[in-house]
Amino acid sequence: MYVTAVTSVLRRTEHIRRLLCHGVCCLLLVLPIGSSLHAAHAAGLPILRWADEGVADLVTLDPASIGDENARLAIGFIFEGLVRQGPDLTMVAAAANRWAVSKDGRTYTFWLRPGLRFGDGTPVTAADVVYSLDRALSPAFGHTSNPYVLGTIEGAAARSAGRSSALSGVRALSPTVVRITLSTPTGSFLARLGQPDAAIVPRRRIQQQGSLWTEHAVGTGPFIVQHWQHDQSLQLVPNPYYYGPRPRVALSIVFVPEPTAAFKLFQTGGLDVMGSIAFPADQVYRVDGDPQFHRSPMLATTFLMLNERHAPLDRGRVREALAHALNKPPLVRTVFGTLARATDGMLPPGMPGYDLHPRGARYDPALARALLAQAGYPGGRGFPALVFSADEGTQNLLLASTVARQWHDVLGINVSITQADHNTYNQQLTKLAFQIAPVAWTADWPDPQNFLTQLLRTGSHNNNGGWSNARFDRLVGLADRLVGDTPRRLSLYRSAEALAMQDAATIPIANPLAGILIRSTVTGLRVAGGGVVVPDWSHVHVGAS
């Protein structure tokens, strides 16, 4: 099982994982584990205490209603779909132990594992899979990320809009065989299907218990809910019917509203894992060099979106000049501290197709000045006024001022800064009412399509900069539809990324790093891809402190 804190749909401008928490330290919370795990103790199960930072409680445990990364963390312990995300970000067998794809890449046939059951012992059938996907794409969940994640399933748009009473693209061929038909070949489909949005949920429980079914939620994942102690913690025990190696620990997911409080709770022995969602950047110096502290690149990139509808940002030489004028390593250290690394590419480390040597603009002051002169602004003379729009928060203001200062020092141009509250800032991006704005994009699923096509293809909803290149569109279009040839598909994406970076379609700045603490007495967990990876739950142990 792969536990990560990747954000949900369209979190373009969220503070990624709230990594930069320069807030006032709050009082250390006393968070009781409670009596609900007495049964786990009686059974001889040690308890792994895992922080869920940033919330006092979860908004939901329903996979079809995921609203944030906090719920996603907990849901990932309980539910799985036909496939799941493996430790190396490839999709591996979960509820389905095998599948086949048609030659045209549109039809996927899945065979369920023999004897597969939910955590309450109820058999899982193909009808449950059909129900789960149909439910996720029903109008009741149209406000969620589900239509975005699963939208290439045939009939998804009609079902979400209420124009159809059933999802036409999913059928049960037998009690153990499911067929999913797509409206178009989708190379990223398995990656999407491995997200919690596509988890298999217990149809009978939902029909019998209504909205109360999540209080003791069961799925096909390694844990079930023993007790949801609202505003304190979520107590999970091993799923006795799990198809894989069964856990030998119970889990206490502890809700800690402030990351700094979670850090203190770990330091005083009250937690075994913290930082899966957020780590207080101003506390990194306290744990640097501690073998319990792990840094890991997240599947995320912070970049500058340049609105090419505003002159002179519509000119390639101007964009390239701006890109070459930024000295990113000191910029990143100033703004993000040690929880980010400078980058020249859109795809983050760990993402399939990541280029170790991205061909984006490198710091070159002489070249930057020459390019600006070629664009008609020697020494910055005559360069029109530009505005850098910043989201709320001191880090965003620091990013804006540091970028503006470097541009002034290298190019002789002046860029003013305006800052707005988060909702207003989002509206500015959506309405294209900005000139230069930072965007923090975290993968919705581990595939280059989610970065390159979503952000830079002509006409894409999230291409707020308006960059357009016919060759780029052809490359990502081919890659998006290619099924069954991963090397060629990733090669196409790398070529598309190089093309976009050479034209300064955006200016990548940094890849955030996760900061995660795992107590030395815990074995069987490792950190990769910005999250905690659990290769085999039966190998996870909690020793004495």
XYZ file of C-alpha atoms in Angstrom:
545
model
C 0.000 0.000 0.000
C 1.239 3.440 -0.882
C 0.225 6.264 1.437
C 0.841 9.736 0.184
C -0.520 13.170 0.558
C -0.981 14.049 -2.958
C -3.709 16.776 -3.212
C -7.033 16.203 -4.842
C -8.416 17.660 -8.045
C -7.389 21.104 -9.273
C -5.447 22.195 -6.196
C -3.514 24.582 -8.397
C -2.958 27.277 -5.818
C -3.218 25.457 -2.511
C -0.244 25.716 -0.183
C 1.195 22.317 -1.036
C 0.777 20.045 1.996
C 0.993 23.197 4.105
C 4.739 22.602 4.248
C 5.522 26.197 5.068
C 3.986 26.693 8.476
C 5.613 29.843 9.841
C 2.770 30.277 12.293
C 2.663 30.925 15.997
C 3.382 27.729 17.927
C 0.206 26.537 19.586
C -0.081 24.720 22.875
C 0.818 21.050 22.794
C -2.397 19.091 22.366
C -3.111 16.200 24.681
C -4.716 13.645 22.406
C -5.846 10.483 24.180
C -5.752 7.235 22.284
C -8.894 6.234 24.157
C -10.323 2.932 25.258
C -11.404 1.918 21.758
C -8.113 0.153 21.130
C -8.332 -1.994 24.228
C -9.384 -4.864 22.012
C -6.239 -4.380 19.946
C -4.171 -4.466 23.111
C -5.986 -7.561 24.328
C -5.236 -9.267 21.033
C -1.591 -8.419 21.462
C -1.531 -5.864 18.640
C 0.808 -2.899 19.083
C -0.564 0.487 18.067
C 1.048 2.603 15.366
C 0.188 6.256 16.101
C 0.038 8.266 12.885
C -0.603 12.029 12.703
C -3.124 13.545 10.317
C -1.994 17.178 10.496
C -4.090 20.242 9.822
C -7.576 19.100 10.873
C -9.566 18.628 14.065
C -11.605 15.912 12.363
C -12.129 14.329 8.946
C -14.832 15.685 6.687
C -15.560 12.188 5.358
C -14.441 8.585 5.054
C -16.438 8.066 1.876
C -14.063 7.567 -1.090
C -16.623 9.131 -3.423
C -16.596 12.342 -1.361
C -12.889 12.977 -0.804
C -12.461 16.676 -0.170
C -8.858 16.982 0.949
C -5.610 15.166 1.529
C -6.454 14.581 5.192
C -9.392 12.351 4.290
C -7.388 10.774 1.478
C -4.721 9.637 3.952
C -7.210 7.802 6.170
C -9.268 6.442 3.276
C -6.148 4.890 1.768
C -5.787 2.558 4.760
C -9.327 1.202 4.425
C -10.265 1.115 0.753
C -8.796 -0.116 -2.501
C -10.010 -0.384 -6.068
C -9.411 -2.829 -8.882
C -5.775 -1.723 -8.945
C -3.650 0.245 -6.514
C -0.582 2.411 -6.649
C 2.584 0.421 -5.948
C 5.756 1.690 -4.243
C 7.348 2.657 -7.591
C 4.177 4.511 -8.721
C 3.176 1.773 -11.189
C -0.265 0.220 -10.868
C -0.378 -3.237 -9.318
C -3.123 -5.789 -8.729
C -5.580 -5.088 -5.913
C -9.204 -6.299 -5.989
C -8.507 -7.559 -9.509
C -5.652 -10.030 -9.783
C -5.379 -9.650 -13.556
C -6.716 -7.583 -16.449
C -6.587 -7.332 -20.220
C -6.741 -4.340 -22.555
C -8.220 -4.398 -26.044
C -6.049 -3.591 -29.061
C -7.696 -0.220 -29.531
C -6.968 0.697 -25.887
C -10.612 1.425 -25.079
C -11.786 -1.726 -23.301
C -10.409 -3.060 -20.006
C -11.511 -6.425 -18.622
C -10.795 -7.163 -14.948
C -10.979 -10.488 -13.118
C -11.651 -10.240 -9.372
C -9.575 -12.227 -6.917
C -11.201 -15.508 -5.890
C -12.843 -15.250 -2.487
C -12.499 -11.456 -2.278
C -14.445 -10.000 0.668
C -15.148 -6.697 2.338
C -13.891 -6.164 5.875
C -17.206 -7.390 7.328
C -16.959 -10.705 5.465
C -19.428 -9.828 2.699
C -18.321 -11.252 -0.687
C -17.238 -8.698 -3.286
C -18.750 -9.200 -6.719
C -18.555 -7.481 -10.072
C -21.897 -5.859 -9.219
C -20.191 -4.059 -6.304
C -17.577 -2.674 -8.688
C -20.280 -1.469 -11.087
C -22.178 0.084 -8.175
C -19.074 1.835 -6.803
C -18.044 3.452 -10.096
C -21.639 4.349 -10.990
C -22.128 5.891 -7.550
C -18.883 7.881 -7.791
C -19.993 9.373 -11.111
C -23.623 9.965 -10.126
C -24.959 13.540 -9.891
C -24.784 13.330 -6.083
C -20.984 13.443 -6.363
C -20.712 15.737 -9.360
C -19.076 18.418 -7.201
C -16.137 16.159 -6.360
C -13.020 15.211 -8.306
C -14.650 11.999 -9.567
C -15.764 13.282 -13.007
C -12.261 14.705 -13.480
C -10.478 11.485 -12.476
C -12.847 8.995 -14.113
C -14.217 11.173 -16.884
C -12.872 9.091 -19.779
C -15.159 6.158 -18.889
C -17.852 5.921 -21.540
C -21.019 7.640 -20.342
C -19.312 9.419 -17.434
C -20.323 12.933 -18.526
C -23.955 11.932 -19.088
C -24.130 10.142 -15.723
C -22.578 13.037 -13.791
C -24.911 15.533 -15.460
C -27.970 13.431 -14.673
C -28.725 12.734 -18.342
C -28.385 9.000 -17.727
C -29.620 6.806 -14.890
C -26.663 4.420 -15.157
C -23.003 4.494 -16.162
C -22.983 2.878 -19.604
C -19.243 2.159 -19.731
C -19.088 -0.318 -16.831
C -20.643 -3.794 -16.993
C -20.540 -6.982 -14.932
C -19.918 -9.822 -17.361
C -20.168 -12.376 -14.548
C -19.997 -12.296 -10.744
C -16.194 -12.045 -10.985
C -15.551 -10.217 -14.274
C -15.933 -6.480 -14.925
C -15.605 -4.699 -18.234
C -14.867 -0.961 -18.450
C -15.160 0.812 -21.801
C -13.580 4.220 -22.351
C -14.788 6.957 -24.670
C -11.241 7.345 -25.964
C -7.967 5.443 -25.419
C -6.400 6.818 -22.238
C -2.808 5.989 -21.389
C -3.267 7.286 -17.841
C -6.438 5.284 -17.151
C -4.909 2.690 -14.818
C -3.199 5.475 -12.858
C -6.581 7.160 -12.465
C -8.270 3.882 -11.549
C -5.719 3.428 -8.770
C -6.913 6.591 -7.007
C -9.315 6.478 -4.022
C -12.045 8.014 -6.205
C -12.401 4.567 -7.833
C -12.399 2.544 -4.586
C -14.831 -0.328 -4.175
C -17.402 0.443 -1.467
C -19.808 -1.910 0.382
C -23.101 -1.583 -1.479
C -25.246 -3.379 1.112
C -23.930 -1.337 4.039
C -24.536 1.932 2.227
C -28.058 0.904 1.220
C -28.870 -0.250 4.756
C -27.130 2.426 6.834
C -27.178 5.493 4.613
C -24.734 8.218 5.607
C -23.867 6.420 8.858
C -22.047 3.626 7.037
C -18.659 5.335 7.352
C -18.761 5.341 11.172
C -17.538 1.742 10.976
C -16.300 1.788 7.399
C -15.107 -1.375 5.711
C -13.556 -1.825 2.292
C -11.153 -4.244 0.662
C -8.056 -2.548 2.098
C -5.816 -3.715 4.940
C -7.731 -2.019 7.793
C -11.287 -1.482 8.993
C -12.683 1.218 11.269
C -13.063 0.093 14.864
C -14.009 3.506 16.241
C -14.147 7.029 14.851
C -13.586 9.243 17.862
C -14.683 12.510 16.267
C -12.460 15.533 16.909
C -9.726 13.270 18.279
C -8.722 10.189 16.309
C -9.658 7.327 14.022
C -8.967 3.856 15.354
C -8.292 1.153 12.770
C -7.725 -2.574 13.233
C -6.578 -5.160 10.680
C -9.119 -6.326 8.117
C -9.570 -10.041 8.931
C -10.581 -10.732 5.311
C -7.800 -8.800 3.596
C -6.520 -10.680 0.548
C -2.898 -9.639 1.087
C -0.398 -9.987 3.942
C -2.383 -8.897 6.998
C -1.182 -6.140 9.304
C 0.190 -7.047 12.713
C -0.469 -3.599 14.123
C -3.504 -1.462 14.860
C -3.546 2.144 13.668
C -4.483 5.268 15.558
C -4.853 8.170 13.126
C -4.546 11.213 15.383
C -6.063 14.531 14.249
C -3.753 17.466 15.049
C -4.973 20.872 13.819
C -1.519 22.505 13.931
C 1.557 20.827 12.373
C 3.757 22.375 15.062
C 1.673 20.631 17.714
C 2.096 17.331 15.855
C 5.852 17.907 15.768
C 5.921 18.513 19.532
C 3.763 15.459 20.138
C 6.247 13.336 18.196
C 9.150 14.845 20.114
C 7.523 13.950 23.432
C 6.766 10.377 22.382
C 3.060 10.746 21.581
C 3.301 9.853 17.875
C 5.170 7.327 15.752
C 4.682 8.984 12.332
C 4.188 12.674 11.537
C 4.566 14.818 8.431
C 2.490 12.756 6.011
C 0.323 15.818 5.431
C 2.308 18.782 6.729
C 5.634 19.457 8.400
C 6.441 22.806 10.070
C 9.324 24.199 8.045
C 10.509 26.353 10.928
C 11.242 23.199 12.936
C 13.457 21.454 10.361
C 16.643 22.719 11.997
C 15.694 20.804 15.148
C 15.722 17.438 13.376
C 18.364 17.914 10.683
C 20.684 14.953 10.947
C 18.230 12.922 13.014
C 17.925 9.458 11.375
C 14.215 9.568 12.202
C 13.755 12.547 9.854
C 13.280 11.857 6.155
C 13.144 14.259 3.211
C 11.522 13.056 0.005
C 10.649 14.894 -3.229
C 6.924 15.279 -3.617
C 5.129 14.835 -6.929
C 4.717 18.584 -7.082
C 6.117 21.630 -8.859
C 5.842 25.308 -8.021
C 6.128 27.448 -11.137
C 5.362 30.905 -12.495
C 2.431 31.112 -14.883
C 2.924 33.900 -17.432
C -0.306 35.199 -18.927
C 0.510 35.519 -22.610
C -2.633 37.528 -23.251
C -0.701 40.485 -21.824
C 2.098 42.096 -23.829
C 5.023 41.693 -23.741
C 4.585 38.213 -22.162
C 3.264 37.001 -25.510
C 6.807 37.273 -26.873
C 9.075 34.255 -26.473
C 12.278 36.274 -26.045
C 10.758 38.220 -23.145
C 9.639 35.044 -21.381
C 13.047 33.453 -21.966
C 14.777 36.568 -20.614
C 12.679 36.425 -17.452
C 13.481 32.726 -17.047
C 17.246 33.079 -17.555
C 17.371 36.007 -15.103
C 16.338 33.902 -12.094
C 19.030 32.406 -9.882
C 16.862 29.638 -8.480
C 18.995 27.878 -5.829
C 19.339 30.948 -3.559
C 15.772 31.968 -4.401
C 14.463 28.576 -3.269
C 16.565 28.594 -0.091
C 15.245 32.049 0.780
C 11.594 31.179 0.227
C 11.297 27.456 1.000
C 14.281 26.763 3.226
C 15.474 23.169 2.990
C 12.072 21.679 2.125
C 12.327 22.309 -1.613
C 14.820 21.991 -4.462
C 15.269 24.283 -7.433
C 14.101 22.920 -10.775
C 14.132 23.815 -14.460
C 11.424 21.363 -15.535
C 7.691 20.858 -15.064
C 7.763 17.153 -14.158
C 8.872 16.514 -10.562
C 11.432 13.903 -9.469
C 9.864 10.470 -9.151
C 7.252 11.132 -11.807
C 7.359 8.637 -14.693
C 9.079 10.408 -17.566
C 11.061 12.727 -15.289
C 14.141 14.077 -17.046
C 17.225 14.222 -14.831
C 18.504 17.095 -16.969
C 15.460 19.160 -17.974
C 16.072 21.578 -20.807
C 14.537 24.584 -19.141
C 16.200 27.959 -18.814
C 19.265 28.055 -16.544
C 20.535 31.146 -14.758
C 22.491 33.182 -17.313
C 22.387 36.947 -16.669
C 24.263 37.862 -19.868
C 21.940 35.793 -22.032
C 18.901 37.178 -20.202
C 19.993 40.772 -20.896
C 20.759 39.944 -24.541
C 17.344 38.358 -25.045
C 15.589 41.349 -23.514
C 17.579 43.675 -25.770
C 16.632 41.576 -28.821
C 13.003 41.948 -27.739
C 13.442 45.732 -27.911
C 14.134 46.564 -24.246
C 17.918 47.062 -23.835
C 18.774 47.493 -20.173
C 15.048 47.255 -19.411
C 14.376 50.641 -21.044
C 10.804 50.989 -22.235
C 9.740 47.732 -20.614
C 6.044 48.061 -19.671
C 4.852 47.769 -16.105
C 4.073 44.207 -14.988
C 2.213 42.983 -11.921
C 3.086 39.864 -9.919
C -0.055 38.491 -8.227
C 0.604 36.697 -4.937
C -1.637 34.438 -2.905
C -2.081 35.184 0.794
C 0.652 34.142 3.206
C 4.149 35.351 3.997
C 5.830 32.700 1.842
C 3.971 33.780 -1.282
C 4.827 37.415 -0.631
C 8.460 36.451 -0.074
C 8.485 34.509 -3.351
C 7.059 37.500 -5.230
C 9.498 40.003 -3.735
C 12.525 37.753 -4.279
C 11.634 37.137 -7.936
C 10.928 40.831 -8.539
C 14.246 41.817 -6.963
C 16.236 39.385 -9.125
C 14.501 40.622 -12.268
C 15.284 44.217 -11.335
C 18.935 43.466 -10.536
C 19.581 41.449 -13.707
C 17.274 43.056 -16.273
C 16.660 46.536 -14.899
C 12.879 46.110 -14.965
C 10.355 46.912 -12.258
C 7.575 44.496 -11.348
C 4.984 45.540 -8.817
C 3.353 43.082 -6.414
C -0.252 42.682 -5.404
C -1.480 40.208 -2.805
C -4.999 38.874 -2.336
C -6.792 36.438 -0.074
C -6.850 32.846 -1.296
C -10.364 32.845 -2.772
C -9.775 36.104 -4.632
C -6.442 34.826 -5.903
C -8.098 31.667 -7.239
C -10.714 33.789 -8.981
C -7.983 35.874 -10.598
C -6.443 32.707 -12.036
C -9.777 31.311 -13.184
C -10.833 34.592 -14.788
C -7.329 35.083 -16.274
C -7.165 38.423 -14.461
C -3.435 38.319 -13.769
C -0.116 38.835 -15.533
C 2.371 36.750 -13.520
C 1.279 34.335 -10.800
C 2.857 31.418 -8.929
C 1.071 28.080 -9.160
C 1.678 25.114 -6.852
C 0.600 21.979 -8.692
C 0.563 18.557 -7.055
C -0.119 15.361 -8.988
C -3.678 14.079 -8.903
C -2.324 10.816 -10.287
C 1.277 9.791 -11.066
C 1.367 10.411 -14.791
C 2.947 13.151 -16.963
C -0.454 13.763 -18.529
C -1.572 15.314 -15.258
C 1.152 17.974 -15.529
C 1.840 18.584 -19.210
C -1.539 18.081 -20.887
C -3.519 19.515 -17.985
C -1.400 22.645 -17.678
C -0.080 23.470 -21.142
C -2.211 21.971 -23.903
C -4.095 24.529 -25.986
C -7.550 25.060 -24.541
C -6.942 23.062 -21.351
C -8.975 24.383 -18.447
C -5.824 24.773 -16.351
C -3.688 26.430 -19.039
C -4.223 29.832 -17.483
C -1.209 31.306 -19.210
C -2.698 30.721 -22.652
C 0.504 29.258 -24.110
C -0.243 27.443 -27.354
C 2.006 25.333 -29.558
C 0.673 22.985 -32.243
C 3.646 20.601 -32.057
C 3.335 20.343 -28.273
C -0.381 19.581 -28.648
C 0.361 16.806 -31.141
C 3.007 15.241 -28.885
C 0.875 15.176 -25.739
C -2.183 14.131 -27.751
C -0.341 11.067 -29.035
C 1.019 10.273 -25.562
C -2.353 10.726 -23.884
C -3.990 8.141 -26.181
C -1.098 5.666 -26.331
C -1.769 2.418 -24.449
C 0.619 -0.511 -24.109
C 3.911 1.183 -25.040
C 5.135 2.972 -21.935
C 8.686 3.775 -23.159
C 7.402 5.515 -26.305
C 4.691 7.270 -24.335
C 7.149 8.712 -21.820
C 9.515 9.686 -24.637
C 6.722 11.710 -26.241
C 6.056 13.502 -22.966
C 9.754 14.282 -22.481
C 9.905 15.799 -25.970
C 6.798 17.857 -25.243
C 8.210 19.111 -21.941
C 11.499 20.097 -23.573
C 9.624 22.045 -26.241
C 7.564 23.917 -23.644
C 10.589 24.732 -21.501
C 12.649 25.980 -24.453
C 9.821 28.418 -25.213
C 9.458 29.393 -21.526
C 5.796 28.390 -21.508
C 6.141 28.564 -17.726
C 9.053 29.216 -15.386
C 9.494 26.236 -13.034
C 10.871 27.274 -9.639
C 10.917 24.440 -7.128
C 9.975 20.885 -6.246
C 8.762 20.726 -2.633
C 10.146 18.059 -0.337
C 8.118 16.165 2.212
C 9.468 16.223 5.732
C 8.439 13.069 7.577
C 9.363 11.746 11.004
C 9.193 7.995 11.696
C 10.117 6.757 15.152
C 13.196 4.555 15.198
C 11.255 1.815 16.977
C 8.997 1.377 13.929
C 10.134 -0.985 11.168
C 8.604 -1.831 7.796
C 7.891 1.734 6.660
C 9.936 3.736 4.188
C 9.671 7.173 2.634
C 9.532 7.651 -1.139
C 7.699 9.841 -3.617
C 6.864 12.374 -0.938
C 4.975 9.909 1.231
C 5.185 6.870 3.458
C 5.413 3.601 1.565
C 4.275 0.330 3.128
C 5.524 -2.532 0.928
C 4.083 -5.252 3.186
C 1.875 -4.544 6.193
C 2.760 -7.864 7.803
C 6.341 -6.591 8.118
C 5.377 -3.411 9.984
C 6.303 -3.607 13.665
C 6.227 -1.169 16.563
C 8.924 -1.776 19.142
C 9.290 -0.481 22.647
C 10.368 3.122 23.053
